[in-house]
Amino acid sequence: MLIVAVDGPAGAGKGTLSRALAHHFSFKHIDTGLIYRALAHKALIEKIDFSNRDALIQIAESLVANDLLNPCLRQEAIGNAASKIAIIPMIREQLNQHIRRFCFEVKAPYKGIVLDGRDIGTVVFTDAHIKIFVTASPDIRAQRRSAETTISGQPTTTDMLAQIHERDQRDQSRTIAPLMPAKDAIVIDTSKLSIDEARQHVLVIISSYQQDHRQNRLEAI
Ligand code: DC
């Protein structure tokens, strides 16, 4: 199973890109941010204070795949809440177990898995076959997020740029698994690229990887 790690900050386009790659190569797509969002959402519904780590861990243990299906998980407020919960080391350990379990359950006809998140290449799958780090300027990411929010009819937020900065700051400065490119990641700045250009770029990277490895296997015979 080929593992492709796609990490990056909020609004960089990693979700759209990962879905497109998974579709193109018949890979399974696992959106790891959604797992953090599902936990945050449940905690908010159950009015759990985010300082109550034991209660959060209990919810994390009980998460099931169905919890990821709620469309309201996409709301910016839930993303922000997820980022607050994501600083807790034990929560990350628990959620990483869920992520790895989801991956082990992926079977043929899938030929690979695209995981998108913040720490896939640096922590969750340090030996991923391909690591991509997708980024874009905060202004561009805020514009994209605002447009997505409007199109999907989600509640709009007055200052998306401030929220993007706040989330970047929290995701990048946490002591455990901070957002950063893995040393062996290919960094793609989508500030000046359309999603289709970014997609083409990564399609070439994955296809070349597959071709090289097919060639190496043939030479080994
Ligand atoms: O990718 P996203 O916006 O859905 O993620 C929501 C938050 O979840 C993000 O701000 C930080 C956290 N997260 C994380 O810490 N590690 C991951 N692998 C995925 C998400």
Tab-separated table of C-alpha atoms and ligand atoms in Angstrom:
chain	number	residue	atom	x	y	z
A	1	MET	CA	0.000	0.000	0.000
A	2	LEU	CA	1.534	3.290	-1.078
A	3	ILE	CA	1.333	5.938	1.653
A	4	VAL	CA	1.157	9.590	0.587
A	5	ALA	CA	1.355	12.189	3.366
A	6	VAL	CA	-0.113	15.615	2.583
A	7	ASP	CA	0.489	18.125	5.374
A	8	GLY	CA	0.014	21.860	5.560
A	9	PRO	CA	-1.728	24.766	7.276
A	10	ALA	CA	-5.464	25.531	7.244
A	11	GLY	CA	-6.792	26.629	3.866
A	12	ALA	CA	-3.698	25.689	1.836
A	13	GLY	CA	-5.781	23.387	-0.369
A	14	LYS	CA	-4.486	20.064	0.971
A	15	GLY	CA	-7.978	18.597	1.357
A	16	THR	CA	-9.024	19.367	-2.209
A	17	LEU	CA	-5.673	18.191	-3.494
A	18	SER	CA	-5.762	14.958	-1.479
A	19	ARG	CA	-9.289	14.124	-2.650
A	20	ALA	CA	-8.259	14.707	-6.280
A	21	LEU	CA	-5.160	12.500	-5.905
A	22	ALA	CA	-7.105	9.731	-4.221
A	23	HIS	CA	-9.684	9.831	-6.997
A	24	HIS	CA	-7.061	9.791	-9.754
A	25	PHE	CA	-4.981	6.898	-8.385
A	26	SER	CA	-7.848	4.909	-6.775
A	27	PHE	CA	-6.344	5.513	-3.341
A	28	LYS	CA	-8.268	5.818	-0.090
A	29	HIS	CA	-8.364	9.350	1.307
A	30	ILE	CA	-8.150	9.831	5.074
A	31	ASP	CA	-8.770	13.387	6.279
A	32	THR	CA	-7.131	13.302	9.708
A	33	GLY	CA	-8.308	16.832	10.560
A	34	LEU	CA	-11.841	15.483	10.480
A	35	ILE	CA	-11.001	13.145	13.374
A	36	TYR	CA	-9.781	16.090	15.474
A	37	ARG	CA	-12.897	18.013	14.427
A	38	ALA	CA	-15.209	15.109	15.382
A	39	LEU	CA	-13.690	15.025	18.858
A	40	ALA	CA	-13.996	18.808	19.268
A	41	HIS	CA	-17.597	18.709	18.053
A	42	LYS	CA	-18.586	15.973	20.510
A	43	ALA	CA	-16.858	17.828	23.343
A	44	LEU	CA	-18.748	21.025	22.477
A	45	ILE	CA	-22.089	19.186	22.280
A	46	GLU	CA	-21.457	17.526	25.632
A	47	LYS	CA	-20.297	20.905	27.059
A	48	ILE	CA	-16.945	19.448	28.118
A	49	ASP	CA	-14.426	22.054	29.205
A	50	PHE	CA	-11.268	21.728	27.069
A	51	SER	CA	-9.179	21.700	30.253
A	52	ASN	CA	-10.918	18.474	31.318
A	53	ARG	CA	-8.425	16.141	29.643
A	54	ASP	CA	-9.808	12.933	31.148
A	55	ALA	CA	-13.261	13.627	29.685
A	56	LEU	CA	-11.714	14.496	26.301
A	57	ILE	CA	-9.705	11.281	26.302
A	58	GLN	CA	-12.851	9.286	27.066
A	59	ILE	CA	-14.596	10.831	24.065
A	60	ALA	CA	-11.509	10.232	21.903
A	61	GLU	CA	-11.552	6.538	22.860
A	62	SER	CA	-15.199	6.209	21.893
A	63	LEU	CA	-14.960	7.854	18.444
A	64	VAL	CA	-16.247	5.728	15.558
A	65	ALA	CA	-16.157	6.236	11.787
A	66	ASN	CA	-19.787	7.460	11.767
A	67	ASP	CA	-18.801	10.437	13.933
A	68	LEU	CA	-16.871	11.808	10.955
A	69	LEU	CA	-19.916	12.117	8.724
A	70	ASN	CA	-21.567	15.192	10.243
A	71	PRO	CA	-21.402	18.062	7.669
A	72	CYS	CA	-21.164	20.680	10.428
A	73	LEU	CA	-17.648	19.425	11.221
A	74	ARG	CA	-16.481	21.625	8.326
A	75	GLN	CA	-17.385	24.824	10.153
A	76	GLU	CA	-14.476	27.159	10.898
A	77	ALA	CA	-15.441	27.299	14.590
A	78	ILE	CA	-15.065	23.503	14.835
A	79	GLY	CA	-11.657	23.680	13.100
A	80	ASN	CA	-10.566	26.256	15.626
A	81	ALA	CA	-11.817	24.152	18.546
A	82	ALA	CA	-10.036	21.102	17.064
A	83	SER	CA	-6.792	23.049	16.963
A	84	LYS	CA	-7.161	23.856	20.692
A	85	ILE	CA	-7.687	20.198	21.580
A	86	ALA	CA	-4.828	19.118	19.291
A	87	ILE	CA	-2.205	20.585	21.642
A	88	ILE	CA	-2.865	17.802	24.204
A	89	PRO	CA	-0.255	15.016	23.833
A	90	MET	CA	-2.478	12.167	25.112
A	91	ILE	CA	-5.252	13.182	22.751
A	92	ARG	CA	-2.824	13.086	19.838
A	93	GLU	CA	-1.668	9.584	20.843
A	94	GLN	CA	-5.264	8.405	21.019
A	95	LEU	CA	-6.215	9.936	17.671
A	96	ASN	CA	-3.060	8.595	16.017
A	97	GLN	CA	-4.214	5.114	17.045
A	98	HIS	CA	-7.542	5.751	15.278
A	99	ILE	CA	-5.710	7.011	12.177
A	100	ARG	CA	-3.417	3.966	12.038
A	101	ARG	CA	-6.386	1.632	12.575
A	102	PHE	CA	-8.299	3.294	9.724
A	103	CYS	CA	-5.222	2.712	7.532
A	104	PHE	CA	-4.850	-0.955	8.479
A	105	GLU	CA	-8.493	-1.476	7.530
A	106	VAL	CA	-7.867	-0.209	3.979
A	107	LYS	CA	-7.716	-3.188	1.629
A	108	ALA	CA	-7.705	-3.862	-2.135
A	109	PRO	CA	-8.974	-2.583	-4.540
A	110	TYR	CA	-7.334	0.486	-2.989
A	111	LYS	CA	-3.704	0.698	-4.042
A	112	GLY	CA	-2.669	3.375	-1.651
A	113	ILE	CA	-3.742	5.863	1.001
A	114	VAL	CA	-3.543	9.657	0.914
A	115	LEU	CA	-3.600	11.086	4.420
A	116	ASP	CA	-3.932	14.807	4.930
A	117	GLY	CA	-3.198	16.600	8.183
A	118	ARG	CA	-0.502	18.488	10.044
A	119	ASP	CA	1.943	15.822	11.240
A	120	ILE	CA	1.496	12.855	8.905
A	121	GLY	CA	4.996	13.070	7.414
A	122	THR	CA	6.690	14.116	10.652
A	123	VAL	CA	4.977	11.820	13.212
A	124	VAL	CA	2.170	9.525	12.066
A	125	PHE	CA	3.899	7.976	9.025
A	126	THR	CA	7.525	9.068	9.152
A	127	ASP	CA	8.290	6.420	6.530
A	128	ALA	CA	5.497	7.503	4.125
A	129	HIS	CA	6.551	6.800	0.528
A	130	ILE	CA	5.788	10.343	-0.612
A	131	LYS	CA	5.545	13.448	1.561
A	132	ILE	CA	4.006	16.651	0.280
A	133	PHE	CA	3.764	19.885	2.257
A	134	VAL	CA	1.156	22.230	0.787
A	135	THR	CA	1.254	25.844	1.807
A	136	ALA	CA	0.067	29.315	0.683
A	137	SER	CA	0.241	32.855	2.057
A	138	PRO	CA	-2.157	33.597	4.956
A	139	ASP	CA	-4.023	36.183	2.817
A	140	ILE	CA	-4.699	33.686	0.054
A	141	ARG	CA	-5.740	30.987	2.523
A	142	ALA	CA	-8.133	33.377	4.262
A	143	GLN	CA	-9.659	34.340	0.896
A	144	ARG	CA	-10.118	30.671	-0.040
A	145	ARG	CA	-11.644	29.783	3.319
A	146	SER	CA	-14.068	32.734	3.115
A	147	ALA	CA	-15.128	31.687	-0.390
A	148	GLU	CA	-15.630	28.036	0.707
A	149	THR	CA	-17.636	29.159	3.723
A	150	THR	CA	-19.934	31.293	1.579
A	151	ILE	CA	-20.430	28.616	-1.094
A	152	SER	CA	-21.245	25.885	1.422
A	153	GLY	CA	-23.679	28.137	3.313
A	154	GLN	CA	-21.775	27.774	6.597
A	155	PRO	CA	-21.907	30.567	9.175
A	156	THR	CA	-19.495	33.298	8.025
A	157	THR	CA	-16.841	34.744	10.262
A	158	THR	CA	-15.944	38.447	10.368
A	159	ASP	CA	-12.186	38.081	10.363
A	160	MET	CA	-11.015	34.967	8.601
A	161	LEU	CA	-7.430	36.252	8.290
A	162	ALA	CA	-7.168	36.705	12.069
A	163	GLN	CA	-8.522	33.172	12.584
A	164	ILE	CA	-6.028	31.740	10.091
A	165	HIS	CA	-3.166	33.510	11.910
A	166	GLU	CA	-4.448	32.291	15.273
A	167	ARG	CA	-4.728	28.688	14.056
A	168	ASP	CA	-1.289	28.787	12.360
A	169	GLN	CA	0.248	30.121	15.530
A	170	ARG	CA	-1.323	27.368	17.658
A	171	ASP	CA	-0.619	24.536	15.204
A	172	GLN	CA	2.995	25.618	14.632
A	173	SER	CA	3.990	26.418	18.194
A	174	ARG	CA	2.578	23.441	20.111
A	175	THR	CA	5.247	21.387	21.844
A	176	ILE	CA	4.104	18.063	20.388
A	177	ALA	CA	3.923	17.370	16.643
A	178	PRO	CA	3.996	21.034	15.560
A	179	LEU	CA	3.014	21.822	11.996
A	180	MET	CA	6.161	21.878	9.849
A	181	PRO	CA	7.385	20.224	6.681
A	182	ALA	CA	9.188	16.899	7.147
A	183	LYS	CA	12.856	17.117	6.120
A	184	ASP	CA	12.129	14.886	3.115
A	185	ALA	CA	8.848	16.599	2.112
A	186	ILE	CA	8.305	18.276	-1.242
A	187	VAL	CA	6.965	21.762	-0.482
A	188	ILE	CA	4.330	23.164	-2.832
A	189	ASP	CA	3.278	26.799	-2.458
A	190	THR	CA	-0.203	27.112	-3.933
A	191	SER	CA	-0.406	30.925	-3.517
A	192	LYS	CA	0.026	31.408	-7.243
A	193	LEU	CA	-1.217	28.017	-8.443
A	194	SER	CA	-4.736	26.982	-9.286
A	195	ILE	CA	-5.865	23.755	-7.683
A	196	ASP	CA	-5.565	22.116	-11.073
A	197	GLU	CA	-1.940	23.227	-11.469
A	198	ALA	CA	-1.124	21.954	-7.982
A	199	ARG	CA	-2.891	18.683	-8.773
A	200	GLN	CA	-0.915	18.237	-12.024
A	201	HIS	CA	2.314	18.885	-10.152
A	202	VAL	CA	1.616	16.218	-7.532
A	203	LEU	CA	0.249	13.748	-10.114
A	204	VAL	CA	3.640	13.886	-11.831
A	205	ILE	CA	5.464	13.350	-8.512
A	206	ILE	CA	3.387	10.260	-7.640
A	207	SER	CA	3.452	8.823	-11.174
A	208	SER	CA	7.257	9.213	-11.335
A	209	TYR	CA	7.597	7.510	-7.967
A	210	GLN	CA	5.441	4.601	-9.150
A	211	GLN	CA	7.385	4.334	-12.413
A	212	ASP	CA	10.798	4.376	-10.676
A	213	HIS	CA	9.709	1.660	-8.279
A	214	ARG	CA	8.252	-0.482	-11.051
A	215	GLN	CA	11.568	-0.080	-12.888
A	216	ASN	CA	13.579	-1.017	-9.758
A	217	ARG	CA	11.434	-4.135	-9.249
A	218	LEU	CA	11.949	-5.164	-12.875
A	219	GLU	CA	15.716	-4.686	-12.583
A	220	ALA	CA	15.757	-6.796	-9.416
A	221	ILE	CA	14.181	-9.776	-11.244
B	1	DC	O1	-7.079	20.100	8.645
B	1	DC	P1	-8.202	20.676	9.534
B	1	DC	O2	-8.375	22.155	9.368
B	1	DC	O3	-9.475	19.934	9.365
B	1	DC	O4	-7.705	20.422	11.049
B	1	DC	C1	-8.359	20.971	12.172
B	1	DC	C2	-7.358	21.085	13.326
B	1	DC	O5	-7.026	19.770	13.788
B	1	DC	C3	-6.028	21.728	12.988
B	1	DC	O6	-6.051	23.137	13.145
B	1	DC	C4	-5.067	21.089	13.925
B	1	DC	C5	-5.659	19.716	14.177
B	1	DC	N1	-4.973	18.658	13.441
B	1	DC	C6	-3.782	18.210	13.951
B	1	DC	O7	-3.290	18.756	14.936
B	1	DC	N2	-3.152	17.162	13.364
B	1	DC	C7	-3.664	16.571	12.270
B	1	DC	N3	-3.008	15.540	11.719
B	1	DC	C8	-4.865	17.042	11.703
B	1	DC	C9	-5.490	18.106	12.312
